[in-house]
Amino acid sequence: MTKSTEPWRDGIPDEVTEMLRDLPEVDPPPALADNVMSTIVCRARIETMSPTLMTKGRTMAKKVLWSVAAAAAVALVVMRVFGYPPVQDGTEATIGAAQRYQAPQISSADVKLEDAQLQAFLQSDVFRQLASDKVAQEALKNNDFRRALADASVRVALSSPDVVAAIAATAATAGAPQALEANNARLDAAKVKLDAVLASSEALRVALASPLVAQAIANSALRVALVNSDAAFALSQQVAVNAVLAAATANLNATAVSSQATAGGATNAAGSAVR
Amino acid sequence: MDERDDAAIVARCLEGDRDAYEEIVKRYQRTLFNVALRVLGNYEDAKDATQTALVKAYEHLDGFDRDQRFFNWIYRILKNECLNVLRARRPSGPVSLDLPAVGGADPVELGQRQRAVQVALQTLSLDYREVVVLRHFTDLSYDEIAATLGIPVKTVKSRLYTARQQLSHQLSVWRVAR
């Protein structure tokens, strides 16, 4: 290396150069070289060991991973075999066939008159007519007739004017069969229907054995009530029958009251009977 | 410093001859340490910077271009270490140059003047300081300094001139005393 001419003075050292030259060259620390080499050797050893450590670490990590996976698999199998978690009834649909709720066939005992239906019946003209018809009231006192009305097929049959006519004809000709035979074919068809209903309803058969019931069906307010399906259903319930009978009693005790007031009092009495 | 020797030693190191690097360390430790000392102005910091630079150079020997001078390459490593040290230092105010103007060549006066020069060096920016250090504390030529710093020779001379002007101003009291 050769120093070129200084830019500030041609070859002649100035005072700044002289002062810089006064700064002595300092010996490096004696251990500097040894420290450098020992550091290099130490780091080289670490690098030599690191691959081994890294390999061991990776191997251990793989072992742990496989162990965890195996444990999870065993746990799943055990849970599957022993049915854990337990399945509650009706929640098995995702695994097997769903155990659905299957309700039994509805019976007459399951059909209850709701409060709203009862109130509608108590407010109806049918109710007022029944409360003022002694023949109808006597028929309603027949428990067999009430039980027969609990059968929907009976109610449907009794709502038919032809069937009612057949019942009336049968009752009227009980002592004179020839009179019935004189009726037309329409009545014959109605009688067939009636016979079918009677065959299916023991209660109706027993009820119609009473001439009073047959007469009420044929001629009283009960005939109108049976045409109304809601009223017919209400009359199958003891509570509604009791209301009718209570209203009838109230009518007898309030003879001085006008017909409208009588109906209101009957309604109140019926309400008391219900309660 | 024989550049061909440096390249040969580096080649041996890369072939696994770790001890060969000790020749490099012994060859450059003095120059590198003095450069670090004049740039940092602190013995311990210069020692740490030099040691770290030499270790890092060994660890990155495979990145050394054997077509260039080894000193140019390792100087950049040392410079980065010095910058790290300077950045890590707490910021300080300007160095006081309120030094006594004493005459004579007694050791006390010499010591004071040397400290004044070192303090004056510290007042220079790093660009100016390194040019002065490389010019006055190494045997590098302007061309070699330019190659080391990666700047044109003209810029080296310009920076050196400005640096000397600033040093001259800072050391005016001592110049009179001489």
Coordinates of C-alpha atoms in Angstrom, one line a residue:
Chain A
M1 CA 0.0 0.0 0.0
T2 CA 1.4 3.3 -1.0
K3 CA 0.1 6.6 0.3
S4 CA -0.7 9.1 -2.4
T5 CA -0.1 12.8 -2.0
E6 CA -2.2 14.4 0.6
P7 CA -4.9 16.6 -0.9
W8 CA -4.4 19.5 1.5
R9 CA -0.6 19.9 1.3
D10 CA 1.8 18.4 -1.1
G11 CA 3.7 15.8 0.8
I12 CA 4.2 18.1 3.8
P13 CA 2.5 16.9 7.0
D14 CA 0.4 19.6 8.5
E15 CA -0.3 20.0 12.2
V16 CA -3.5 18.0 12.2
T17 CA -1.6 15.1 10.6
E18 CA 1.1 15.4 13.2
M19 CA -1.4 15.4 16.0
L20 CA -3.2 12.3 14.5
R21 CA 0.2 10.6 14.3
D22 CA 0.7 11.4 18.0
L23 CA -2.1 9.0 18.7
P24 CA -0.3 5.7 19.4
E25 CA -1.1 2.4 17.9
V26 CA -2.7 0.4 20.7
D27 CA -1.9 -3.3 21.1
P28 CA -5.0 -5.4 21.0
P29 CA -6.0 -7.3 24.1
P30 CA -3.6 -10.3 24.5
A31 CA -6.4 -12.8 24.7
L32 CA -8.3 -11.4 21.8
A33 CA -7.1 -14.1 19.3
D34 CA -7.6 -16.9 21.8
N35 CA -11.1 -15.6 22.7
V36 CA -12.0 -15.5 19.0
M37 CA -10.8 -19.0 18.3
S38 CA -12.3 -20.5 21.5
T39 CA -15.6 -18.9 20.6
I40 CA -15.4 -20.3 17.1
V41 CA -14.6 -23.8 18.5
C42 CA -17.4 -23.6 21.0
R43 CA -20.0 -22.6 18.5
A44 CA -18.8 -25.3 16.1
R45 CA -19.3 -27.9 18.8
I46 CA -22.8 -26.6 19.5
E47 CA -23.6 -26.8 15.8
T48 CA -22.1 -30.3 15.7
M49 CA -24.3 -31.3 18.6
S50 CA -27.4 -29.5 17.4
P51 CA -28.3 -31.8 14.5
T52 CA -28.2 -34.7 16.9
L53 CA -30.3 -32.9 19.4
M54 CA -32.7 -31.8 16.7
T55 CA -33.0 -35.3 15.4
K56 CA -33.7 -36.7 18.8
G57 CA -36.2 -33.9 19.4
R58 CA -38.0 -34.7 16.2
T59 CA -38.0 -38.4 16.9
M60 CA -39.4 -37.8 20.4
A61 CA -42.1 -35.4 19.0
K62 CA -43.1 -38.1 16.5
K63 CA -43.3 -40.7 19.2
V64 CA -45.5 -38.4 21.3
L65 CA -47.7 -37.6 18.4
W66 CA -48.2 -41.2 17.5
S67 CA -48.9 -42.1 21.2
V68 CA -51.5 -39.4 21.4
A69 CA -53.1 -40.5 18.1
A70 CA -53.2 -44.1 19.3
A71 CA -54.7 -43.1 22.7
A72 CA -57.4 -41.1 20.9
A73 CA -58.2 -44.0 18.6
V74 CA -58.5 -46.4 21.6
A75 CA -60.7 -44.0 23.4
L76 CA -63.0 -43.6 20.4
V77 CA -63.3 -47.4 20.0
V78 CA -64.0 -47.8 23.7
M79 CA -66.6 -45.1 23.6
R80 CA -68.2 -46.7 20.6
V81 CA -68.3 -50.1 22.1
F82 CA -69.6 -49.1 25.5
G83 CA -71.9 -46.5 24.1
Y84 CA -70.4 -43.4 25.7
P85 CA -71.8 -40.9 26.1
P86 CA -75.2 -42.5 26.9
V87 CA -77.9 -41.7 24.4
Q88 CA -81.1 -40.4 25.8
D89 CA -84.4 -41.9 24.7
G90 CA -85.5 -40.4 21.5
T91 CA -82.2 -38.9 20.5
E92 CA -80.7 -41.9 18.7
A93 CA -81.7 -40.7 15.2
T94 CA -78.2 -39.9 14.1
I95 CA -77.0 -43.4 14.9
G96 CA -79.9 -45.8 14.2
A97 CA -83.5 -45.8 13.6
A98 CA -85.3 -43.0 15.4
Q99 CA -87.5 -44.2 18.3
R100 CA -90.4 -41.9 17.6
Y101 CA -93.2 -41.3 19.9
Q102 CA -96.2 -43.3 18.8
A103 CA -99.4 -42.2 20.5
P104 CA -102.2 -44.8 21.0
Q105 CA -105.4 -44.4 19.2
I106 CA -107.5 -41.7 20.6
S107 CA -110.6 -42.9 22.6
S108 CA -113.7 -41.3 23.7
A109 CA -112.3 -41.0 27.2
D110 CA -109.5 -38.8 25.8
V111 CA -111.9 -36.3 24.3
K112 CA -112.7 -33.7 26.8
L113 CA -114.9 -30.6 26.4
E114 CA -112.7 -27.6 26.6
D115 CA -113.9 -24.5 28.6
A116 CA -114.2 -22.5 25.4
Q117 CA -116.5 -25.2 23.8
L118 CA -118.5 -25.4 27.0
Q119 CA -119.0 -21.7 27.1
A120 CA -120.0 -21.6 23.5
F121 CA -122.6 -24.3 24.2
L122 CA -124.0 -22.5 27.2
Q123 CA -124.4 -19.4 25.1
S124 CA -126.1 -21.1 22.3
D125 CA -129.8 -21.2 21.3
V126 CA -129.6 -25.0 21.4
F127 CA -128.8 -24.8 25.1
R128 CA -131.7 -22.6 25.9
Q129 CA -134.1 -24.8 23.9
L130 CA -132.8 -27.9 25.7
A131 CA -133.2 -26.1 29.1
S132 CA -136.9 -25.5 28.3
D133 CA -137.7 -28.9 26.8
K134 CA -138.6 -31.5 29.5
V135 CA -138.7 -34.4 27.0
A136 CA -135.2 -33.6 25.9
Q137 CA -134.1 -33.2 29.5
E138 CA -135.5 -36.7 30.4
A139 CA -133.5 -38.2 27.5
L140 CA -130.3 -36.5 28.6
K141 CA -130.7 -38.1 32.0
N142 CA -130.2 -41.4 30.3
N143 CA -126.5 -42.3 30.8
D144 CA -126.5 -44.8 28.0
F145 CA -127.6 -42.2 25.6
R146 CA -124.9 -39.8 26.8
R147 CA -122.2 -42.5 26.4
A148 CA -123.5 -43.3 22.9
L149 CA -123.0 -39.6 21.9
A150 CA -119.4 -40.0 22.8
D151 CA -119.0 -42.1 19.7
A152 CA -118.4 -39.9 16.7
S153 CA -120.1 -42.3 14.3
V154 CA -123.2 -42.3 16.4
R155 CA -123.2 -38.5 16.4
V156 CA -122.9 -38.5 12.6
A157 CA -125.7 -40.9 12.2
L158 CA -128.0 -39.1 14.6
S159 CA -127.4 -35.8 12.7
S160 CA -129.0 -37.4 9.7
P161 CA -132.7 -36.4 9.4
D162 CA -133.4 -39.8 7.7
V163 CA -131.9 -41.7 10.6
V164 CA -133.8 -39.6 13.0
A165 CA -136.9 -40.3 11.0
A166 CA -136.1 -43.9 11.1
I167 CA -135.8 -43.8 14.8
A168 CA -139.1 -41.9 15.1
A169 CA -140.8 -44.3 12.8
T170 CA -139.5 -47.3 14.8
A171 CA -140.7 -45.7 18.0
A172 CA -144.1 -44.8 16.5
T173 CA -144.7 -48.3 15.1
A174 CA -143.4 -50.2 18.0
G175 CA -146.9 -51.5 18.4
A176 CA -147.9 -51.5 14.7
P177 CA -145.1 -52.8 12.4
Q178 CA -147.2 -52.4 9.3
A179 CA -147.1 -48.7 9.6
L180 CA -143.3 -48.7 9.2
E181 CA -143.5 -51.0 6.2
A182 CA -145.7 -48.5 4.5
N183 CA -142.9 -45.9 4.5
N184 CA -140.9 -45.3 1.4
A185 CA -137.6 -46.7 0.3
R186 CA -135.8 -43.7 1.7
L187 CA -136.7 -44.8 5.2
D188 CA -135.6 -48.2 4.4
A189 CA -132.1 -46.9 3.6
A190 CA -132.1 -44.9 6.8
K191 CA -133.1 -47.9 8.7
V192 CA -130.1 -49.8 7.2
K193 CA -127.9 -46.9 8.5
L194 CA -129.5 -47.1 11.9
D195 CA -129.0 -50.8 12.1
A196 CA -125.3 -50.4 11.3
V197 CA -124.9 -47.8 14.0
L198 CA -126.8 -49.9 16.5
A199 CA -124.6 -52.8 15.6
S200 CA -121.5 -50.8 16.5
S201 CA -122.9 -49.0 19.6
E202 CA -124.1 -51.0 22.4
A203 CA -124.8 -47.9 24.4
L204 CA -127.1 -46.5 21.7
R205 CA -128.9 -49.8 21.4
V206 CA -129.6 -49.7 25.1
A207 CA -130.6 -46.1 25.1
L208 CA -133.1 -46.5 22.2
A209 CA -134.7 -49.3 24.1
S210 CA -136.2 -46.5 26.1
P211 CA -139.2 -45.0 24.3
L212 CA -138.5 -41.7 26.0
V213 CA -135.1 -41.4 24.4
A214 CA -136.4 -42.3 20.9
Q215 CA -139.3 -39.9 21.3
A216 CA -136.9 -37.1 22.4
I217 CA -134.6 -37.7 19.4
A218 CA -137.6 -37.6 17.1
N219 CA -139.5 -34.7 18.4
S220 CA -137.8 -32.6 21.1
A221 CA -135.2 -29.9 21.1
L222 CA -132.8 -32.7 21.2
R223 CA -133.4 -33.4 17.5
V224 CA -132.2 -29.9 16.7
A225 CA -129.2 -30.3 19.0
L226 CA -128.1 -33.5 17.4
V227 CA -127.9 -31.8 14.0
N228 CA -125.4 -29.4 15.5
S229 CA -122.1 -31.4 15.8
D230 CA -120.7 -29.2 18.5
A231 CA -123.8 -29.4 20.6
A232 CA -124.0 -33.2 20.1
F233 CA -120.5 -33.5 21.3
A234 CA -121.1 -31.3 24.3
L235 CA -124.1 -33.4 25.3
S236 CA -121.8 -36.4 25.5
Q237 CA -120.1 -34.7 28.5
Q238 CA -121.7 -35.0 31.9
V239 CA -120.9 -31.4 32.7
A240 CA -122.9 -30.1 29.8
V241 CA -125.8 -32.3 30.6
N242 CA -125.7 -31.1 34.2
A243 CA -125.7 -27.5 33.0
V244 CA -128.8 -28.2 30.9
L245 CA -130.6 -29.7 33.8
A246 CA -129.6 -26.9 36.2
A247 CA -130.8 -24.3 33.7
A248 CA -134.1 -26.2 33.5
T249 CA -134.5 -26.1 37.3
A250 CA -133.8 -22.4 37.2
N251 CA -136.4 -21.9 34.6
L252 CA -139.0 -23.5 36.8
N253 CA -138.0 -21.2 39.7
A254 CA -138.2 -18.0 37.7
T255 CA -141.6 -18.2 36.1
A256 CA -142.1 -14.5 36.7
V257 CA -139.1 -13.4 34.8
S258 CA -139.3 -12.6 31.1
S259 CA -138.0 -15.1 28.6
Q260 CA -134.8 -13.2 28.0
A261 CA -134.1 -12.8 31.7
T262 CA -134.9 -16.4 32.1
A263 CA -132.4 -17.3 29.6
G264 CA -129.8 -15.2 31.4
G265 CA -130.7 -16.7 34.7
A266 CA -130.5 -20.1 33.2
T267 CA -127.0 -19.3 31.9
N268 CA -126.0 -18.1 35.3
A269 CA -127.4 -21.3 36.9
A270 CA -125.6 -23.3 34.3
G271 CA -122.4 -21.6 35.1
S272 CA -122.9 -22.4 38.8
A273 CA -123.5 -26.0 37.9
V274 CA -120.4 -26.1 35.9
R275 CA -118.3 -24.6 38.7
Chain B
M1 CA -1.0 -8.2 3.7
D2 CA -0.8 -10.7 0.9
E3 CA -4.2 -11.0 -0.6
R4 CA -3.3 -14.4 -2.2
D5 CA -2.4 -15.7 1.3
D6 CA -5.8 -14.5 2.6
A7 CA -7.7 -16.3 -0.1
A8 CA -5.6 -19.5 0.5
I9 CA -6.3 -19.4 4.2
V10 CA -10.0 -18.9 3.6
A11 CA -10.0 -21.8 1.3
R12 CA -8.4 -24.0 3.9
C13 CA -10.9 -22.8 6.5
L14 CA -13.8 -23.7 4.2
E15 CA -12.3 -27.1 3.7
G16 CA -12.6 -27.7 7.5
D17 CA -9.2 -26.5 8.7
R18 CA -10.5 -24.4 11.6
D19 CA -7.0 -23.6 13.0
A20 CA -6.1 -21.9 9.7
Y21 CA -8.4 -19.1 10.7
E22 CA -6.1 -18.2 13.6
E23 CA -3.6 -16.9 11.0
I24 CA -6.3 -14.5 9.7
V25 CA -7.1 -13.4 13.3
K26 CA -3.5 -12.7 14.1
R27 CA -2.9 -10.9 10.9
Y28 CA -5.9 -8.5 11.2
Q29 CA -6.6 -8.2 14.9
R30 CA -4.3 -5.3 15.4
T31 CA -5.6 -3.2 12.5
L32 CA -9.2 -4.0 13.2
F33 CA -8.8 -3.3 16.9
N34 CA -7.2 0.1 16.4
V35 CA -9.8 1.1 13.8
A36 CA -12.6 0.1 16.3
L37 CA -10.8 2.0 19.1
R38 CA -10.5 5.2 17.1
V39 CA -14.1 5.0 15.8
L40 CA -15.6 4.1 19.2
G41 CA -13.1 5.8 21.5
N42 CA -13.5 3.1 24.1
Y43 CA -11.1 0.2 24.7
E44 CA -13.7 -2.4 25.9
D45 CA -16.2 -1.5 23.2
A46 CA -13.4 -1.8 20.6
K47 CA -12.4 -5.2 22.0
D48 CA -15.9 -6.6 21.9
A49 CA -16.6 -5.2 18.4
T50 CA -13.4 -6.7 17.1
Q51 CA -13.9 -10.1 18.6
T52 CA -17.5 -10.2 17.4
A53 CA -16.5 -9.2 13.9
L54 CA -13.8 -11.8 13.7
V55 CA -16.2 -14.6 14.9
K56 CA -18.9 -13.5 12.5
A57 CA -16.4 -13.4 9.6
Y58 CA -15.5 -17.0 10.3
E59 CA -19.1 -18.0 10.4
H60 CA -19.8 -16.4 7.1
L61 CA -16.6 -17.2 5.3
D62 CA -18.6 -19.0 2.6
G63 CA -20.0 -15.6 1.6
F64 CA -16.6 -14.1 1.1
D65 CA -15.7 -13.2 -2.5
R66 CA -12.1 -14.3 -2.9
D67 CA -11.7 -11.8 -5.8
Q68 CA -11.9 -8.9 -3.3
R69 CA -9.5 -8.0 -0.5
F70 CA -10.2 -9.8 2.8
F71 CA -9.8 -6.5 4.7
N72 CA -12.5 -4.8 2.7
W73 CA -14.9 -7.6 3.5
I74 CA -14.1 -7.9 7.2
Y75 CA -14.0 -4.1 7.6
R76 CA -17.7 -3.9 6.6
I77 CA -18.5 -6.5 9.3
L78 CA -16.5 -4.5 11.9
K79 CA -18.2 -1.3 10.8
N80 CA -21.6 -2.9 11.4
E81 CA -20.5 -4.0 14.8
C82 CA -19.3 -0.5 15.6
L83 CA -22.6 1.0 14.5
N84 CA -24.4 -1.5 16.7
V85 CA -22.3 -0.3 19.6
L86 CA -22.9 3.4 18.8
R87 CA -26.6 2.8 18.5
A88 CA -26.6 1.0 21.9
R89 CA -25.0 3.9 23.6
R90 CA -27.1 6.5 25.4
P91 CA -27.2 9.8 23.6
S92 CA -24.8 12.3 25.0
G93 CA -24.2 16.0 24.5
P94 CA -21.4 17.5 22.5
V95 CA -17.9 16.7 23.7
S96 CA -16.3 19.6 25.6
L97 CA -13.0 20.8 24.0
D98 CA -12.3 23.3 26.8
L99 CA -8.8 21.9 27.2
P100 CA -5.9 23.8 28.7
A101 CA -3.4 25.2 26.3
V102 CA -0.1 24.0 27.6
G103 CA 3.3 24.0 26.0
G104 CA 6.2 21.7 26.1
A105 CA 6.5 18.0 25.2
D106 CA 6.1 16.5 28.7
P107 CA 4.2 13.2 29.0
V108 CA 1.3 14.9 30.8
E109 CA 0.8 17.4 28.0
L110 CA 1.1 14.6 25.4
G111 CA -1.5 12.6 27.1
Q112 CA -3.9 15.5 27.3
R113 CA -3.3 16.3 23.6
Q114 CA -3.9 12.6 22.7
R115 CA -7.2 12.7 24.6
A116 CA -8.1 15.9 22.8
V117 CA -7.5 14.4 19.4
Q118 CA -9.6 11.3 20.3
V119 CA -12.4 13.5 21.6
A120 CA -12.2 15.6 18.4
L121 CA -12.4 12.5 16.4
Q122 CA -15.6 11.5 18.2
T123 CA -17.2 14.8 17.2
L124 CA -16.9 13.9 13.5
S125 CA -19.8 12.2 11.8
L126 CA -19.2 8.5 11.1
D127 CA -18.6 9.1 7.4
Y128 CA -15.8 11.6 8.1
R129 CA -14.5 9.7 11.1
E130 CA -14.0 6.4 9.2
V131 CA -12.2 8.1 6.4
V132 CA -9.8 9.7 8.8
V133 CA -9.3 6.5 10.7
L134 CA -8.7 4.4 7.6
R135 CA -6.3 7.0 6.2
H136 CA -4.3 7.7 9.4
F137 CA -4.5 4.4 11.4
T138 CA -4.2 1.9 8.5
D139 CA -1.9 1.7 5.6
L140 CA -4.7 1.9 3.1
S141 CA -4.4 4.1 0.0
Y142 CA -7.1 6.4 -1.3
D143 CA -8.0 3.8 -3.8
E144 CA -8.1 1.1 -1.2
I145 CA -10.2 3.2 1.1
A146 CA -12.6 3.9 -1.7
A147 CA -12.8 0.2 -2.4
T148 CA -13.3 -0.6 1.2
L149 CA -16.1 2.0 1.7
G150 CA -17.5 1.4 -1.8
I151 CA -17.3 5.1 -2.7
P152 CA -15.4 7.0 -5.4
V153 CA -11.9 8.1 -4.6
K154 CA -12.9 11.7 -5.1
T155 CA -15.5 11.3 -2.4
V156 CA -12.8 9.8 -0.1
K157 CA -10.6 12.9 -0.7
S158 CA -13.5 15.3 -0.2
R159 CA -14.6 13.7 3.0
L160 CA -11.0 13.6 4.2
Y161 CA -10.5 17.3 3.5
T162 CA -13.7 18.3 5.3
A163 CA -12.8 16.0 8.2
R164 CA -9.4 17.5 8.6
Q165 CA -10.9 21.0 8.4
Q166 CA -13.2 20.2 11.3
L167 CA -10.4 18.5 13.3
S168 CA -8.2 21.6 12.7
H169 CA -10.9 23.8 14.1
Q170 CA -11.5 21.6 17.1
L171 CA -7.8 21.3 17.8
S172 CA -6.8 24.9 17.1
V173 CA -5.8 25.5 20.7
W174 CA -3.4 22.6 20.7
R175 CA -2.0 23.6 17.3
V176 CA -1.0 26.9 18.8
A177 CA 0.5 25.2 21.8
R178 CA 2.7 23.0 19.7

